[in-house]
mmCIF file of C-alpha atoms in Angstrom:
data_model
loop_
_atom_site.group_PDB
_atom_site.id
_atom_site.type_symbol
_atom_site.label_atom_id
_atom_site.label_comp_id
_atom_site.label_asym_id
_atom_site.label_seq_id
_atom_site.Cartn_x
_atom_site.Cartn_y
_atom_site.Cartn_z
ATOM 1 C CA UNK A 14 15.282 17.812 56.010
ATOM 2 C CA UNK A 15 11.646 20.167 56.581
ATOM 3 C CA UNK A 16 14.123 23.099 56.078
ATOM 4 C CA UNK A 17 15.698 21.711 52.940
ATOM 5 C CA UNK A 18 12.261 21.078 51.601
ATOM 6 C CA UNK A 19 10.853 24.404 52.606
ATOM 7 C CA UNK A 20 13.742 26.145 50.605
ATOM 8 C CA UNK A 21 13.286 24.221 47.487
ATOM 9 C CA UNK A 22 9.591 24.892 47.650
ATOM 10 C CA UNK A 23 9.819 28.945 48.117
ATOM 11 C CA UNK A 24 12.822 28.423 45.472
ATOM 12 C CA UNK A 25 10.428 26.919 42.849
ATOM 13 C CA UNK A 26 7.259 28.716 43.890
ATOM 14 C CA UNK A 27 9.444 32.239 43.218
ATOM 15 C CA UNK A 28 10.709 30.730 39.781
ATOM 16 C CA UNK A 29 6.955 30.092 38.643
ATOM 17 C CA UNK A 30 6.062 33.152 40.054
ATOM 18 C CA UNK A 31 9.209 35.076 37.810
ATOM 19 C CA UNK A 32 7.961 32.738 35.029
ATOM 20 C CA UNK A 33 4.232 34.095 35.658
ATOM 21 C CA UNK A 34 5.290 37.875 35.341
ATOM 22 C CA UNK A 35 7.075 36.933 32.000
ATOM 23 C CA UNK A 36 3.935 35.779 30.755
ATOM 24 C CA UNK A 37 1.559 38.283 31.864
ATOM 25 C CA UNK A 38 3.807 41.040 30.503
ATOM 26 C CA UNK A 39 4.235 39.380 27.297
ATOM 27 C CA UNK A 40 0.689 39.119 27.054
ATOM 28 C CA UNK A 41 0.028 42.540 27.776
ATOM 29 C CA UNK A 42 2.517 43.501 25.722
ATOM 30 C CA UNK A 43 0.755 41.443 22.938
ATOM 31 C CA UNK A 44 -2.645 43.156 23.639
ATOM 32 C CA UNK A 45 -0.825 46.520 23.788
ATOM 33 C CA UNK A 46 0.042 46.440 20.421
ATOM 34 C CA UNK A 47 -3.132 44.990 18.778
ATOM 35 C CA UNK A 48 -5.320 48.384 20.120
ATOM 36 C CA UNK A 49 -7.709 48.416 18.741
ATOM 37 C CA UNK A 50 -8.005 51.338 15.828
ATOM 38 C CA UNK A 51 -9.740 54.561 15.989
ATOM 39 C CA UNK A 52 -8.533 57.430 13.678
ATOM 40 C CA UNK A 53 -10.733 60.347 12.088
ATOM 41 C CA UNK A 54 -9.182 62.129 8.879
ATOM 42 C CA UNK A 55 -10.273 65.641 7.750
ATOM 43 C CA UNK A 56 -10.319 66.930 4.190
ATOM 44 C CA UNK A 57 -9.171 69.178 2.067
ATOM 45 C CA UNK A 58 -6.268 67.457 2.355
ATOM 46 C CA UNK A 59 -2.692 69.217 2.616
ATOM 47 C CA UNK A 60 -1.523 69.078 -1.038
ATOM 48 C CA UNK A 61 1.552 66.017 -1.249
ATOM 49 C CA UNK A 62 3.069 63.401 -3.557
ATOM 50 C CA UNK A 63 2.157 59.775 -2.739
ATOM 51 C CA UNK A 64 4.006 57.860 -4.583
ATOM 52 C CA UNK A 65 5.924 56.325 -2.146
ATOM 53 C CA UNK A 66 3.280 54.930 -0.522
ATOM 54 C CA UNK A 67 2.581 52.678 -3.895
ATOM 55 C CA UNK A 68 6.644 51.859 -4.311
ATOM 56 C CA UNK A 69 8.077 52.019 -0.666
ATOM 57 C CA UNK A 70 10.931 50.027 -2.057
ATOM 58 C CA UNK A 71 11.986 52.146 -4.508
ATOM 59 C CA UNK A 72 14.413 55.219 -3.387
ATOM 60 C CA UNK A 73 13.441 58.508 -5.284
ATOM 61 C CA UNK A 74 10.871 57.069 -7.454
ATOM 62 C CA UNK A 75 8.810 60.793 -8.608
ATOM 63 C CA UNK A 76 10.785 63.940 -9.241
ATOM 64 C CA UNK A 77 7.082 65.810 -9.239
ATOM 65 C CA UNK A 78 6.762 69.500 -7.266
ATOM 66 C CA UNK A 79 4.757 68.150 -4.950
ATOM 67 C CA UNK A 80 6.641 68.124 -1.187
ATOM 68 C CA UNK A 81 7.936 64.517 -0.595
ATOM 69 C CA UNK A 82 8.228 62.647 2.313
ATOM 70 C CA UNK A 83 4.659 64.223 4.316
ATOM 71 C CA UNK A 84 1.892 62.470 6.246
ATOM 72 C CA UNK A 85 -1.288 64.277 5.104
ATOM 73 C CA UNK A 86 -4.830 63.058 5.551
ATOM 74 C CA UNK A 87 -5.107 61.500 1.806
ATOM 75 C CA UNK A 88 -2.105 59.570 2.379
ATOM 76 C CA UNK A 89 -3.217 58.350 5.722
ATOM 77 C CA UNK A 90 -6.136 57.252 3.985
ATOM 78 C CA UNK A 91 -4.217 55.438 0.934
ATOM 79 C CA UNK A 92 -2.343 53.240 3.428
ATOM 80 C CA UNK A 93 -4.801 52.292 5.516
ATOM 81 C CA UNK A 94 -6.877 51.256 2.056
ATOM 82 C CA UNK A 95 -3.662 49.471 1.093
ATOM 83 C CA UNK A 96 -3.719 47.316 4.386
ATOM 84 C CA UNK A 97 -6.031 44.961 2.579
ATOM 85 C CA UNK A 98 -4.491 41.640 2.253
ATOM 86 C CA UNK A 99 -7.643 39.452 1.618
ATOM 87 C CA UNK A 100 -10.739 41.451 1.155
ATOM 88 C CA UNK A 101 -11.823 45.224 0.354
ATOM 89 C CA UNK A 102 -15.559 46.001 -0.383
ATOM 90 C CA UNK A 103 -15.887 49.318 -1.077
ATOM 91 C CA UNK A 104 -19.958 51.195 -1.170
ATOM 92 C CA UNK A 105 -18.830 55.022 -2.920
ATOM 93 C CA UNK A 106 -21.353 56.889 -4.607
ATOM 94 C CA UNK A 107 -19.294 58.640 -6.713
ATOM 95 C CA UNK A 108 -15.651 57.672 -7.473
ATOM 96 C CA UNK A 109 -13.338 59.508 -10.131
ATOM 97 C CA UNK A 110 -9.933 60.145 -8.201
ATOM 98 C CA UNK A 111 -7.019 58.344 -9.946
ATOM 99 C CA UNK A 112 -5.347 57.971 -6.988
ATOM 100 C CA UNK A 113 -7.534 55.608 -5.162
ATOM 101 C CA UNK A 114 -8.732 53.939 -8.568
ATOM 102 C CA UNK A 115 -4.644 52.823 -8.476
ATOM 103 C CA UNK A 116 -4.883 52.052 -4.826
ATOM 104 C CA UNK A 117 -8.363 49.474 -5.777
ATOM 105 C CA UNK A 118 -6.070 48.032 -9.165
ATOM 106 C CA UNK A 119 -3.009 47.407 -7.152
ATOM 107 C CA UNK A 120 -5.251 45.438 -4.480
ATOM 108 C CA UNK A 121 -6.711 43.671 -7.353
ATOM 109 C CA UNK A 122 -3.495 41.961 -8.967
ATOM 110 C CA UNK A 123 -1.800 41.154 -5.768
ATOM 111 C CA UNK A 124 -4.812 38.811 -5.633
ATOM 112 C CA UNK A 125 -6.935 40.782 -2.873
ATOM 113 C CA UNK A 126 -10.971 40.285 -3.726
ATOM 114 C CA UNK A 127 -11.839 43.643 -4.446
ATOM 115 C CA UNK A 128 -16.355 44.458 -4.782
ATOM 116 C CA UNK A 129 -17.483 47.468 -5.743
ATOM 117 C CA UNK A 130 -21.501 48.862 -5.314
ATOM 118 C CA UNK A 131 -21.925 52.104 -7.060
ATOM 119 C CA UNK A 132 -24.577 54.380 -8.258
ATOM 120 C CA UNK A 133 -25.638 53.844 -11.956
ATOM 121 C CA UNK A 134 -25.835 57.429 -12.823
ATOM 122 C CA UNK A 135 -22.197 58.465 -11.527
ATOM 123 C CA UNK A 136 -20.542 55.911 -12.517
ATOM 124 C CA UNK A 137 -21.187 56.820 -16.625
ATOM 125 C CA UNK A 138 -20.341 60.578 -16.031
ATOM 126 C CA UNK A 139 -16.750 61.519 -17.296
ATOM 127 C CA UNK A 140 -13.479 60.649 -15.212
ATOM 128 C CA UNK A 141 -15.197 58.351 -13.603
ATOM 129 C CA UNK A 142 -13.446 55.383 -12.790
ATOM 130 C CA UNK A 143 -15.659 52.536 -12.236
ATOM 131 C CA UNK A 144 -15.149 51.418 -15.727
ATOM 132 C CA UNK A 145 -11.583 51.584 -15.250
ATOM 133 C CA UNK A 146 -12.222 48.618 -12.621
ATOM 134 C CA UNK A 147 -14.455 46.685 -14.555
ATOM 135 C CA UNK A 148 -11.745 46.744 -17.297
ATOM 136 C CA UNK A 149 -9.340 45.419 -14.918
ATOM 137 C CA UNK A 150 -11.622 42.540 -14.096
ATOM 138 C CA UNK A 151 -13.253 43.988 -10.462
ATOM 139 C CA UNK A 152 -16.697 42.872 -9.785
ATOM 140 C CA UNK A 153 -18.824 46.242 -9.627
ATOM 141 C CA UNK A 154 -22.568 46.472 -9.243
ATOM 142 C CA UNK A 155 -24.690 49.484 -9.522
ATOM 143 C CA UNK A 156 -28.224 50.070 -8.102
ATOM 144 C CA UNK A 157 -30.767 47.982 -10.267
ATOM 145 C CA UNK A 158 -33.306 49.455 -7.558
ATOM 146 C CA UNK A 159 -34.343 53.259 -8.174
ATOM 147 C CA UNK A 160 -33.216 54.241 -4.608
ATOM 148 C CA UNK A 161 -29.941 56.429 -5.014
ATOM 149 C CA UNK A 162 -26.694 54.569 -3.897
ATOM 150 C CA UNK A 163 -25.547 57.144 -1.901
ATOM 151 C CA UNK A 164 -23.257 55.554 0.842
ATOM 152 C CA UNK A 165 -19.297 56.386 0.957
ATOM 153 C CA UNK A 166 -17.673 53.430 3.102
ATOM 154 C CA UNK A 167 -15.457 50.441 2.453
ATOM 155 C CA UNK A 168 -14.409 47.739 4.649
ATOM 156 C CA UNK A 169 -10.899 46.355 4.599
ATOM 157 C CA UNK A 170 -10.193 42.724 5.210
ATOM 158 C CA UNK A 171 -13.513 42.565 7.066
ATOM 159 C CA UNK A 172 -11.771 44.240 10.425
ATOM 160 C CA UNK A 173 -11.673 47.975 9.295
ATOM 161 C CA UNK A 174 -14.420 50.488 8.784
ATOM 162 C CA UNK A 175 -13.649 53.542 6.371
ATOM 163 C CA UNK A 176 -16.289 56.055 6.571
ATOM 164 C CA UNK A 177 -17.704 59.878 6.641
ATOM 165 C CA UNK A 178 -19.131 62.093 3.964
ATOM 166 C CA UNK A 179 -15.642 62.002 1.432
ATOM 167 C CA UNK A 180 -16.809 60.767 -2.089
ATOM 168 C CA UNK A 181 -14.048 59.350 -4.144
ATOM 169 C CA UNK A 182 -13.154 62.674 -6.012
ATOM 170 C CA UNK A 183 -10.094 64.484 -6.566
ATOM 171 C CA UNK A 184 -12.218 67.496 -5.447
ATOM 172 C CA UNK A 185 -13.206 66.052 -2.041
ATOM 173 C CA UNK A 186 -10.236 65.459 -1.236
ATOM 174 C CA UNK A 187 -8.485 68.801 -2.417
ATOM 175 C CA UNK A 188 -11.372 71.291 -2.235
ATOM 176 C CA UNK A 189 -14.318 69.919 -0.189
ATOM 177 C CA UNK A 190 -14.592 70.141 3.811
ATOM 178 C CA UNK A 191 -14.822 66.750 4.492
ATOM 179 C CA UNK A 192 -14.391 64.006 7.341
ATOM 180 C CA UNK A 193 -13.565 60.181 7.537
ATOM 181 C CA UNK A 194 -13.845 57.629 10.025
ATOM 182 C CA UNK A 195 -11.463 54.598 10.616
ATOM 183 C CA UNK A 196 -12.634 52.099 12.756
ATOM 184 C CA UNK A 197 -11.706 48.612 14.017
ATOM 185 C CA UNK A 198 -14.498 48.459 16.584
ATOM 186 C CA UNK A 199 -16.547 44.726 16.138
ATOM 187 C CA UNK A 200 -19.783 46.891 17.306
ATOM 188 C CA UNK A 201 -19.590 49.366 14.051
ATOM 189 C CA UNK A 202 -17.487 47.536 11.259
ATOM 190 C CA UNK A 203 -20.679 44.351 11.665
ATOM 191 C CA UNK A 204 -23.277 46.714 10.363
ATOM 192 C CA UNK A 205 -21.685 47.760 7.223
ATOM 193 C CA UNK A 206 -20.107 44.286 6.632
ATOM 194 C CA UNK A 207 -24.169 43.407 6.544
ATOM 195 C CA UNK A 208 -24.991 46.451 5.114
ATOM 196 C CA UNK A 209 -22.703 45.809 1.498
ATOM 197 C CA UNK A 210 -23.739 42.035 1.577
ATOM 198 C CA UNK A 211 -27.580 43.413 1.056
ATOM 199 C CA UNK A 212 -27.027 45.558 -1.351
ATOM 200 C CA UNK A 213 -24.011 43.762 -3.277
ATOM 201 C CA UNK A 214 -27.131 40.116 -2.889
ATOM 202 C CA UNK A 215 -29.861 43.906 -3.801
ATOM 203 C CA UNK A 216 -28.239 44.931 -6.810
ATOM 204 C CA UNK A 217 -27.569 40.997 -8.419
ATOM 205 C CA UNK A 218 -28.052 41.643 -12.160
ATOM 206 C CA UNK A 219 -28.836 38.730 -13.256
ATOM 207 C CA UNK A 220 -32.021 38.308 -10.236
ATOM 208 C CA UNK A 221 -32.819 41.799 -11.217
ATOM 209 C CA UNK A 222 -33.356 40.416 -15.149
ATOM 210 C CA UNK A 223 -34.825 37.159 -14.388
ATOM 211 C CA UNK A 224 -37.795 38.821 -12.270
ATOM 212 C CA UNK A 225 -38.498 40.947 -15.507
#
């Protein structure tokens, strides 16, 4: 009878033990996938069509020059803008490439809330897009203050840093020497989460009038 009882006990200590391993491996597994991210991008960027990246479901949707089908820099950077499901507030000094202006507009109508801070002076020069985005209906604020809005980051769904020296140009991207940062690390992204809540509460128009 002890012998009978001894088996069944090393029988169902070795099945919670198998049981155990499953777990453990799923779970690592699990936290395997969700690395955290870490990714710089360097500009000019390798010259390539993106518009697959804004119709993935559609099979041969541009017959432009442009090679088809490459992962360059700028496109890196378009999907990792177009990650967004909830949130994307975006700080950019200056901001006049068409590209990422349709990146911001299709955010906007699939219902993702899109804010904008920009500087006053650049966003009134020609090609810039800014009013392009207020047209659509995006919230965008400009410095009331005289210090010069000169940061180039956005945050994506409050998880993902974007940041470095690349204004929003079609010449930093195709001309300029430039780097970005992508970040999901808790101890960065906080910062400039903070940082675009005191400037978007900064540059309130209507507090701005009212103290007049």
């Amino acid at each position: 009878m002890s012998v009978l009882w001894t088996v069944k006990v090393v029988g169902l200590g070795a099945a919670a033990l198998t049981l155990s391993l499953e777990l453990l491996g799923r779970l690592f597994g699990r936290l395997k996938q969700r690395r955290t991210l870490n990714e710089v991008l360097f500009f000019p960027s390798d010259m390539a069509c993106v518009e697959h990246i804004f119709t993935p479901t559609t099979t041969h949707s541009c017959f432009c020059p442009l090679p088809h089908g490459v992962e360059t820099s700028f496109s890196r950077l378009l999907r990792h803008i177009l990650s967004a499901s909830s949130s994307l507030d975006l700080c950019i000094f200056s901001f006049s490439n068409m590209d990422l202006c349709r990146a911001v507009l299709l955010l906007h109508s699939k219902g993702v809330t899109v804010r904008v801070v920009s500087d006053k002076n650049y966003s009134a020069i020609t090609g810039s897009q800014i009013g392009v985005l207020r047209k659509a209906g995006i919230c965008v604020r400009c410095d009331v203050v005289s210090v010069c809005m000169h940061h180039k980051f956005a945050v994506v769904d409050s998880r993902l840093l974007i940041t470095g020296s690349l204004n929003w140009t079609l010449t930093a991207v195709q001309s300029n020497a430039e780097n970005v940062l992508l970040t999901e690390e808790p101890d960065l992204v906080q910062p400039f989460i903070k940082e675009f809540h005191r400037l978007w509460v900064l540059n309130d128009p209507t507090q701005y009038y009212q103290n007049q």
